[in-house]
Amino acid sequence: MCSLQSSITRSKVMAGGDENSDGGKTDFHVLVVDDSTVVRMVHRMLMTSLGWKVQEAKNGKEAVDLHINGAYFDLIFMDMEMPIMNGPTATRELRAMGVKSNIIGVTSCTFESAHKDFIEAGLNHCVSKPLTIAMISSFLPDSNNK
Amino acid sequence: MDLLSQLRGQIADFSAFLHREGFVDDQFTQLQKLRDESSPGFVVEVVSLFFEDCEKLVNNMAKALEQQIVDFKQVDSHVHQLKGSSSSIGAARIHNVCIAFKTCCEDQNRNGCVRCLQQVNHECIQLKNNLQTLFNLEQQIIAAGGSIPAKQ
């Protein structure tokens, strides 16, 4: 457990987000960051089906602002290309703030060089769209990380 | 054969056709399964949203390509958005056109971009009509007292 992480207030800020209607099977909080409403909706449904609590951000700045306001997420799915603040910039800012959550880059871009740059910004992994249940489930942390 | 069995047969055949012809792929199937387990209107809702987005993006791309000096970066960014959303809902043909479209943007090939845009528009209309047919069949099943079958 990172001391920096424990110093960040672990308040699950749900500003503008909806909780699972079934109350969630787990206390696993995920942030979906993507400028596409369609993509956010699909990702939300995929993750909600796993019992995760999902919050959305339309761009990197919203994601950073959530953390500035004390939000904590177990897992963050970060789109690469977004207006206002893109994925790599947001990732760098979050890491500079001391955010230790797993950040998974999600991109439509197939160039390996783009993936490499995004990873170097501070991602744990980078995957190509579309996200599938199998892919999402593979990012469940093992018990050591809890 | 009773009405429900007939309708189920029609849906199965039509779904197989959509997959065989590449209109949709396994991602669409996955979304349909989610619908079965959670919100029943989810697929219709996300598909409607997709086509609304599609229309806006196509209009924006058309305007950009009409300019004397085309901003290919701007067109590319719209194509990129459509590529992402089409792959997320399993709209395979539209996604494939976007791949070719991106290449034309990178090559700054205006004529190629215009052709791709026409193809995107055509594929969007086709998929919209096909999915409307699918959803109508599903509604008929529900109206006849049945439930929507999951893809085998």
mmCIF file of N, CA and C in Angstrom, chain B residues 29-124:
data_model
loop_
_atom_site.group_PDB
_atom_site.id
_atom_site.type_symbol
_atom_site.label_atom_id
_atom_site.label_comp_id
_atom_site.label_asym_id
_atom_site.label_seq_id
_atom_site.Cartn_x
_atom_site.Cartn_y
_atom_site.Cartn_z
ATOM 1 N N THR B 29 -22.717 -8.780 -30.423
ATOM 2 C CA THR B 29 -23.297 -9.924 -29.717
ATOM 3 C C THR B 29 -23.117 -9.765 -28.209
ATOM 4 N N GLN B 30 -21.925 -9.307 -27.837
ATOM 5 C CA GLN B 30 -21.632 -9.110 -26.423
ATOM 6 C C GLN B 30 -22.580 -8.069 -25.815
ATOM 7 N N LEU B 31 -22.840 -7.003 -26.563
ATOM 8 C CA LEU B 31 -23.751 -5.967 -26.059
ATOM 9 C C LEU B 31 -25.172 -6.520 -25.922
ATOM 10 N N GLN B 32 -25.567 -7.369 -26.853
ATOM 11 C CA GLN B 32 -26.896 -7.978 -26.774
ATOM 12 C C GLN B 32 -27.016 -8.855 -25.527
ATOM 13 N N LYS B 33 -25.947 -9.540 -25.177
ATOM 14 C CA LYS B 33 -25.964 -10.386 -23.977
ATOM 15 C C LYS B 33 -26.098 -9.518 -22.725
ATOM 16 N N LEU B 34 -25.449 -8.365 -22.724
ATOM 17 C CA LEU B 34 -25.558 -7.448 -21.587
ATOM 18 C C LEU B 34 -27.005 -7.012 -21.433
ATOM 19 N N ARG B 35 -27.642 -6.753 -22.569
ATOM 20 C CA ARG B 35 -29.041 -6.340 -22.539
ATOM 21 C C ARG B 35 -29.873 -7.406 -21.860
ATOM 22 N N ASP B 36 -29.594 -8.643 -22.136
ATOM 23 C CA ASP B 36 -30.369 -9.733 -21.540
ATOM 24 C C ASP B 36 -30.225 -9.738 -20.029
ATOM 25 N N GLU B 37 -29.052 -9.399 -19.549
ATOM 26 C CA GLU B 37 -28.789 -9.507 -18.113
ATOM 27 C C GLU B 37 -29.128 -8.238 -17.344
ATOM 28 N N SER B 38 -29.175 -7.131 -17.987
ATOM 29 C CA SER B 38 -29.419 -5.887 -17.240
ATOM 30 C C SER B 38 -30.521 -5.068 -17.908
ATOM 31 N N SER B 39 -30.180 -3.870 -18.325
ATOM 32 C CA SER B 39 -31.184 -2.965 -18.882
ATOM 33 C C SER B 39 -31.690 -3.463 -20.236
ATOM 34 N N PRO B 40 -32.998 -3.700 -20.369
ATOM 35 C CA PRO B 40 -33.520 -4.293 -21.607
ATOM 36 C C PRO B 40 -33.422 -3.363 -22.809
ATOM 37 N N GLY B 41 -33.467 -2.046 -22.576
ATOM 38 C CA GLY B 41 -33.438 -1.086 -23.684
ATOM 39 C C GLY B 41 -32.049 -0.634 -24.049
ATOM 40 N N PHE B 42 -31.029 -1.256 -23.440
ATOM 41 C CA PHE B 42 -29.659 -0.765 -23.586
ATOM 42 C C PHE B 42 -29.183 -0.741 -25.029
ATOM 43 N N VAL B 43 -29.389 -1.839 -25.746
ATOM 44 C CA VAL B 43 -28.851 -1.922 -27.109
ATOM 45 C C VAL B 43 -29.518 -0.882 -28.016
ATOM 46 N N VAL B 44 -30.836 -0.779 -27.922
ATOM 47 C CA VAL B 44 -31.557 0.215 -28.742
ATOM 48 C C VAL B 44 -31.051 1.619 -28.420
ATOM 49 N N GLU B 45 -30.857 1.863 -27.106
ATOM 50 C CA GLU B 45 -30.414 3.201 -26.679
ATOM 51 C C GLU B 45 -29.017 3.525 -27.203
ATOM 52 N N VAL B 46 -28.095 2.585 -27.047
ATOM 53 C CA VAL B 46 -26.715 2.891 -27.444
ATOM 54 C C VAL B 46 -26.606 2.971 -28.976
ATOM 55 N N VAL B 47 -27.392 2.143 -29.663
ATOM 56 C CA VAL B 47 -27.375 2.191 -31.128
ATOM 57 C C VAL B 47 -27.948 3.523 -31.630
ATOM 58 N N SER B 48 -29.025 3.984 -30.985
ATOM 59 C CA SER B 48 -29.622 5.284 -31.377
ATOM 60 C C SER B 48 -28.614 6.411 -31.177
ATOM 61 N N LEU B 49 -27.939 6.346 -30.044
ATOM 62 C CA LEU B 49 -26.924 7.358 -29.734
ATOM 63 C C LEU B 49 -25.801 7.327 -30.774
ATOM 64 N N PHE B 50 -25.428 6.119 -31.152
ATOM 65 C CA PHE B 50 -24.366 5.956 -32.146
ATOM 66 C C PHE B 50 -24.756 6.617 -33.463
ATOM 67 N N PHE B 51 -25.990 6.367 -33.911
ATOM 68 C CA PHE B 51 -26.397 6.934 -35.199
ATOM 69 C C PHE B 51 -26.556 8.456 -35.138
ATOM 70 N N GLU B 52 -26.939 8.954 -33.970
ATOM 71 C CA GLU B 52 -26.994 10.428 -33.817
ATOM 72 C C GLU B 52 -25.595 11.015 -33.956
ATOM 73 N N ASP B 53 -24.651 10.367 -33.295
ATOM 74 C CA ASP B 53 -23.246 10.785 -33.365
ATOM 75 C C ASP B 53 -22.718 10.699 -34.782
ATOM 76 N N CYS B 54 -23.068 9.578 -35.423
ATOM 77 C CA CYS B 54 -22.638 9.290 -36.793
ATOM 78 C C CYS B 54 -23.055 10.431 -37.717
ATOM 79 N N GLU B 55 -24.325 10.841 -37.563
ATOM 80 C CA GLU B 55 -24.886 11.888 -38.429
ATOM 81 C C GLU B 55 -24.115 13.196 -38.227
ATOM 82 N N LYS B 56 -23.856 13.520 -36.960
ATOM 83 C CA LYS B 56 -23.131 14.781 -36.667
ATOM 84 C C LYS B 56 -21.727 14.722 -37.268
ATOM 85 N N LEU B 57 -21.069 13.581 -37.065
ATOM 86 C CA LEU B 57 -19.684 13.456 -37.545
ATOM 87 C C LEU B 57 -19.640 13.510 -39.074
ATOM 88 N N VAL B 58 -20.572 12.824 -39.725
ATOM 89 C CA VAL B 58 -20.620 12.833 -41.197
ATOM 90 C C VAL B 58 -20.833 14.268 -41.700
ATOM 91 N N ASN B 59 -21.743 14.998 -41.062
ATOM 92 C CA ASN B 59 -21.986 16.393 -41.474
ATOM 93 C C ASN B 59 -20.744 17.258 -41.288
ATOM 94 N N ASN B 60 -20.074 17.062 -40.150
ATOM 95 C CA ASN B 60 -18.860 17.842 -39.883
ATOM 96 C C ASN B 60 -17.766 17.527 -40.889
ATOM 97 N N MET B 61 -17.641 16.246 -41.218
ATOM 98 C CA MET B 61 -16.611 15.837 -42.180
ATOM 99 C C MET B 61 -16.938 16.392 -43.567
ATOM 100 N N ALA B 62 -18.214 16.359 -43.929
ATOM 101 C CA ALA B 62 -18.629 16.872 -45.243
ATOM 102 C C ALA B 62 -18.287 18.358 -45.355
ATOM 103 N N LYS B 63 -18.579 19.104 -44.277
ATOM 104 C CA LYS B 63 -18.289 20.554 -44.292
ATOM 105 C C LYS B 63 -16.785 20.776 -44.423
ATOM 106 N N ALA B 64 -16.026 20.007 -43.676
ATOM 107 C CA ALA B 64 -14.569 20.167 -43.704
ATOM 108 C C ALA B 64 -13.998 19.865 -45.085
ATOM 109 N N LEU B 65 -14.578 18.858 -45.749
ATOM 110 C CA LEU B 65 -14.059 18.461 -47.062
ATOM 111 C C LEU B 65 -14.511 19.409 -48.178
ATOM 112 N N GLU B 66 -15.518 20.229 -47.866
ATOM 113 C CA GLU B 66 -15.975 21.200 -48.874
ATOM 114 C C GLU B 66 -15.096 22.450 -48.905
ATOM 115 N N GLN B 67 -14.294 22.638 -47.862
ATOM 116 C CA GLN B 67 -13.477 23.861 -47.784
ATOM 117 C C GLN B 67 -12.424 23.875 -48.885
ATOM 118 N N GLN B 68 -12.059 25.105 -49.283
ATOM 119 C CA GLN B 68 -11.005 25.251 -50.298
ATOM 120 C C GLN B 68 -9.721 24.580 -49.833
ATOM 121 N N ILE B 69 -9.357 24.915 -48.574
ATOM 122 C CA ILE B 69 -8.187 24.257 -47.984
ATOM 123 C C ILE B 69 -8.709 23.321 -46.901
ATOM 124 N N VAL B 70 -8.558 22.028 -47.148
ATOM 125 C CA VAL B 70 -9.113 21.029 -46.223
ATOM 126 C C VAL B 70 -8.193 20.865 -45.011
ATOM 127 N N ASP B 71 -8.803 20.926 -43.838
ATOM 128 C CA ASP B 71 -8.055 20.655 -42.601
ATOM 129 C C ASP B 71 -8.128 19.151 -42.361
ATOM 130 N N PHE B 72 -7.137 18.417 -42.878
ATOM 131 C CA PHE B 72 -7.185 16.951 -42.803
ATOM 132 C C PHE B 72 -7.051 16.453 -41.363
ATOM 133 N N LYS B 73 -6.422 17.256 -40.528
ATOM 134 C CA LYS B 73 -6.299 16.853 -39.103
ATOM 135 C C LYS B 73 -7.680 16.839 -38.452
ATOM 136 N N GLN B 74 -8.469 17.841 -38.814
ATOM 137 C CA GLN B 74 -9.822 17.939 -38.274
ATOM 138 C C GLN B 74 -10.673 16.761 -38.764
ATOM 139 N N VAL B 75 -10.564 16.480 -40.068
ATOM 140 C CA VAL B 75 -11.325 15.345 -40.635
ATOM 141 C C VAL B 75 -10.878 14.061 -39.948
ATOM 142 N N ASP B 76 -9.571 13.912 -39.795
ATOM 143 C CA ASP B 76 -9.005 12.717 -39.155
ATOM 144 C C ASP B 76 -9.529 12.537 -37.730
ATOM 145 N N SER B 77 -9.661 13.635 -37.036
ATOM 146 C CA SER B 77 -10.135 13.533 -35.641
ATOM 147 C C SER B 77 -11.595 13.074 -35.595
ATOM 148 N N HIS B 78 -12.396 13.495 -36.571
ATOM 149 C CA HIS B 78 -13.793 13.022 -36.642
ATOM 150 C C HIS B 78 -13.822 11.532 -37.001
ATOM 151 N N VAL B 79 -12.969 11.136 -37.948
ATOM 152 C CA VAL B 79 -12.909 9.724 -38.357
ATOM 153 C C VAL B 79 -12.464 8.871 -37.171
ATOM 154 N N HIS B 80 -11.502 9.390 -36.428
ATOM 155 C CA HIS B 80 -10.982 8.681 -35.265
ATOM 156 C C HIS B 80 -12.087 8.429 -34.248
ATOM 157 N N GLN B 81 -12.904 9.423 -34.028
ATOM 158 C CA GLN B 81 -14.013 9.295 -33.087
ATOM 159 C C GLN B 81 -15.012 8.243 -33.578
ATOM 160 N N LEU B 82 -15.310 8.294 -34.869
ATOM 161 C CA LEU B 82 -16.270 7.334 -35.434
ATOM 162 C C LEU B 82 -15.684 5.918 -35.402
ATOM 163 N N LYS B 83 -14.393 5.825 -35.619
ATOM 164 C CA LYS B 83 -13.718 4.517 -35.591
ATOM 165 C C LYS B 83 -13.851 3.888 -34.205
ATOM 166 N N GLY B 84 -13.633 4.703 -33.184
ATOM 167 C CA GLY B 84 -13.730 4.219 -31.809
ATOM 168 C C GLY B 84 -15.136 3.793 -31.430
ATOM 169 N N SER B 85 -16.107 4.641 -31.755
ATOM 170 C CA SER B 85 -17.486 4.311 -31.345
ATOM 171 C C SER B 85 -18.029 3.139 -32.171
ATOM 172 N N SER B 86 -17.676 3.056 -33.449
ATOM 173 C CA SER B 86 -18.177 1.950 -34.267
ATOM 174 C C SER B 86 -17.597 0.615 -33.790
ATOM 175 N N SER B 87 -16.333 0.607 -33.398
ATOM 176 C CA SER B 87 -15.758 -0.652 -32.905
ATOM 177 C C SER B 87 -16.385 -1.015 -31.555
ATOM 178 N N SER B 88 -16.715 -0.030 -30.758
ATOM 179 C CA SER B 88 -17.286 -0.302 -29.427
ATOM 180 C C SER B 88 -18.684 -0.900 -29.490
ATOM 181 N N ILE B 89 -19.442 -0.593 -30.544
ATOM 182 C CA ILE B 89 -20.773 -1.206 -30.645
ATOM 183 C C ILE B 89 -20.788 -2.391 -31.612
ATOM 184 N N GLY B 90 -19.663 -2.678 -32.231
ATOM 185 C CA GLY B 90 -19.596 -3.823 -33.134
ATOM 186 C C GLY B 90 -20.077 -3.532 -34.549
ATOM 187 N N ALA B 91 -20.041 -2.270 -34.937
ATOM 188 C CA ALA B 91 -20.449 -1.896 -36.309
ATOM 189 C C ALA B 91 -19.245 -2.099 -37.234
ATOM 190 N N ALA B 92 -19.047 -3.357 -37.624
ATOM 191 C CA ALA B 92 -17.795 -3.769 -38.261
ATOM 192 C C ALA B 92 -17.523 -3.081 -39.598
ATOM 193 N N ARG B 93 -18.533 -2.998 -40.453
ATOM 194 C CA ARG B 93 -18.295 -2.411 -41.784
ATOM 195 C C ARG B 93 -17.917 -0.943 -41.661
ATOM 196 N N ILE B 94 -18.630 -0.239 -40.786
ATOM 197 C CA ILE B 94 -18.343 1.195 -40.610
ATOM 198 C C ILE B 94 -16.913 1.356 -40.082
ATOM 199 N N HIS B 95 -16.551 0.496 -39.127
ATOM 200 C CA HIS B 95 -15.202 0.528 -38.566
ATOM 201 C C HIS B 95 -14.153 0.315 -39.659
ATOM 202 N N ASN B 96 -14.402 -0.637 -40.534
ATOM 203 C CA ASN B 96 -13.440 -0.927 -41.606
ATOM 204 C C ASN B 96 -13.293 0.232 -42.581
ATOM 205 N N VAL B 97 -14.394 0.896 -42.875
ATOM 206 C CA VAL B 97 -14.312 2.066 -43.759
ATOM 207 C C VAL B 97 -13.492 3.163 -43.087
ATOM 208 N N CYS B 98 -13.665 3.293 -41.780
ATOM 209 C CA CYS B 98 -12.908 4.325 -41.039
ATOM 210 C C CYS B 98 -11.399 4.080 -41.126
ATOM 211 N N ILE B 99 -11.003 2.828 -41.165
ATOM 212 C CA ILE B 99 -9.569 2.505 -41.259
ATOM 213 C C ILE B 99 -9.016 3.052 -42.579
ATOM 214 N N ALA B 100 -9.754 2.784 -43.671
ATOM 215 C CA ALA B 100 -9.343 3.285 -44.986
ATOM 216 C C ALA B 100 -9.408 4.810 -45.025
ATOM 217 N N PHE B 101 -10.415 5.358 -44.376
ATOM 218 C CA PHE B 101 -10.630 6.806 -44.341
ATOM 219 C C PHE B 101 -9.436 7.491 -43.664
ATOM 220 N N LYS B 102 -8.966 6.907 -42.569
ATOM 221 C CA LYS B 102 -7.823 7.485 -41.847
ATOM 222 C C LYS B 102 -6.583 7.547 -42.740
ATOM 223 N N THR B 103 -6.406 6.493 -43.522
ATOM 224 C CA THR B 103 -5.253 6.464 -44.442
ATOM 225 C C THR B 103 -5.350 7.624 -45.441
ATOM 226 N N CYS B 104 -6.554 7.851 -45.960
ATOM 227 C CA CYS B 104 -6.741 8.962 -46.907
ATOM 228 C C CYS B 104 -6.455 10.307 -46.241
ATOM 229 N N CYS B 105 -6.835 10.430 -44.977
ATOM 230 C CA CYS B 105 -6.565 11.678 -44.246
ATOM 231 C C CYS B 105 -5.056 11.877 -44.090
ATOM 232 N N GLU B 106 -4.388 10.772 -43.705
ATOM 233 C CA GLU B 106 -2.931 10.846 -43.513
ATOM 234 C C GLU B 106 -2.211 11.200 -44.814
ATOM 235 N N ASP B 107 -2.752 10.704 -45.940
ATOM 236 C CA ASP B 107 -2.162 10.996 -47.256
ATOM 237 C C ASP B 107 -2.628 12.341 -47.808
ATOM 238 N N GLN B 108 -3.523 12.993 -47.061
ATOM 239 C CA GLN B 108 -4.132 14.258 -47.495
ATOM 240 C C GLN B 108 -4.745 14.121 -48.889
ATOM 241 N N ASN B 109 -5.436 13.022 -49.067
ATOM 242 C CA ASN B 109 -6.069 12.676 -50.342
ATOM 243 C C ASN B 109 -7.539 13.086 -50.279
ATOM 244 N N ARG B 110 -7.856 14.245 -50.813
ATOM 245 C CA ARG B 110 -9.223 14.780 -50.714
ATOM 246 C C ARG B 110 -10.228 13.880 -51.409
ATOM 247 N N ASN B 111 -9.904 13.449 -52.632
ATOM 248 C CA ASN B 111 -10.857 12.596 -53.382
ATOM 249 C C ASN B 111 -11.102 11.283 -52.655
ATOM 250 N N GLY B 112 -10.022 10.712 -52.136
ATOM 251 C CA GLY B 112 -10.144 9.481 -51.355
ATOM 252 C C GLY B 112 -11.025 9.683 -50.127
ATOM 253 N N CYS B 113 -10.828 10.823 -49.464
ATOM 254 C CA CYS B 113 -11.644 11.144 -48.285
ATOM 255 C C CYS B 113 -13.117 11.281 -48.658
ATOM 256 N N VAL B 114 -13.375 11.936 -49.773
ATOM 257 C CA VAL B 114 -14.772 12.133 -50.195
ATOM 258 C C VAL B 114 -15.423 10.777 -50.488
ATOM 259 N N ARG B 115 -14.667 9.893 -51.140
ATOM 260 C CA ARG B 115 -15.204 8.548 -51.441
ATOM 261 C C ARG B 115 -15.478 7.794 -50.141
ATOM 262 N N CYS B 116 -14.552 7.879 -49.216
ATOM 263 C CA CYS B 116 -14.725 7.192 -47.924
ATOM 264 C C CYS B 116 -15.924 7.746 -47.173
ATOM 265 N N LEU B 117 -16.097 9.042 -47.238
ATOM 266 C CA LEU B 117 -17.237 9.663 -46.548
ATOM 267 C C LEU B 117 -18.547 9.154 -47.142
ATOM 268 N N GLN B 118 -18.587 9.037 -48.464
ATOM 269 C CA GLN B 118 -19.796 8.518 -49.114
ATOM 270 C C GLN B 118 -20.051 7.079 -48.659
ATOM 271 N N GLN B 119 -18.962 6.336 -48.524
ATOM 272 C CA GLN B 119 -19.093 4.937 -48.100
ATOM 273 C C GLN B 119 -19.561 4.849 -46.652
ATOM 274 N N VAL B 120 -19.015 5.704 -45.800
ATOM 275 C CA VAL B 120 -19.442 5.743 -44.396
ATOM 276 C C VAL B 120 -20.936 6.037 -44.323
ATOM 277 N N ASN B 121 -21.354 7.023 -45.082
ATOM 278 C CA ASN B 121 -22.764 7.416 -45.091
ATOM 279 C C ASN B 121 -23.642 6.239 -45.527
ATOM 280 N N HIS B 122 -23.212 5.582 -46.591
ATOM 281 C CA HIS B 122 -23.944 4.439 -47.127
ATOM 282 C C HIS B 122 -24.038 3.313 -46.091
ATOM 283 N N GLU B 123 -22.911 3.019 -45.449
ATOM 284 C CA GLU B 123 -22.882 1.935 -44.459
ATOM 285 C C GLU B 123 -23.733 2.289 -43.238
ATOM 286 N N CYS B 124 -23.717 3.552 -42.842
ATOM 287 C CA CYS B 124 -24.535 3.985 -41.693
ATOM 288 C C CYS B 124 -26.020 3.778 -41.996
#
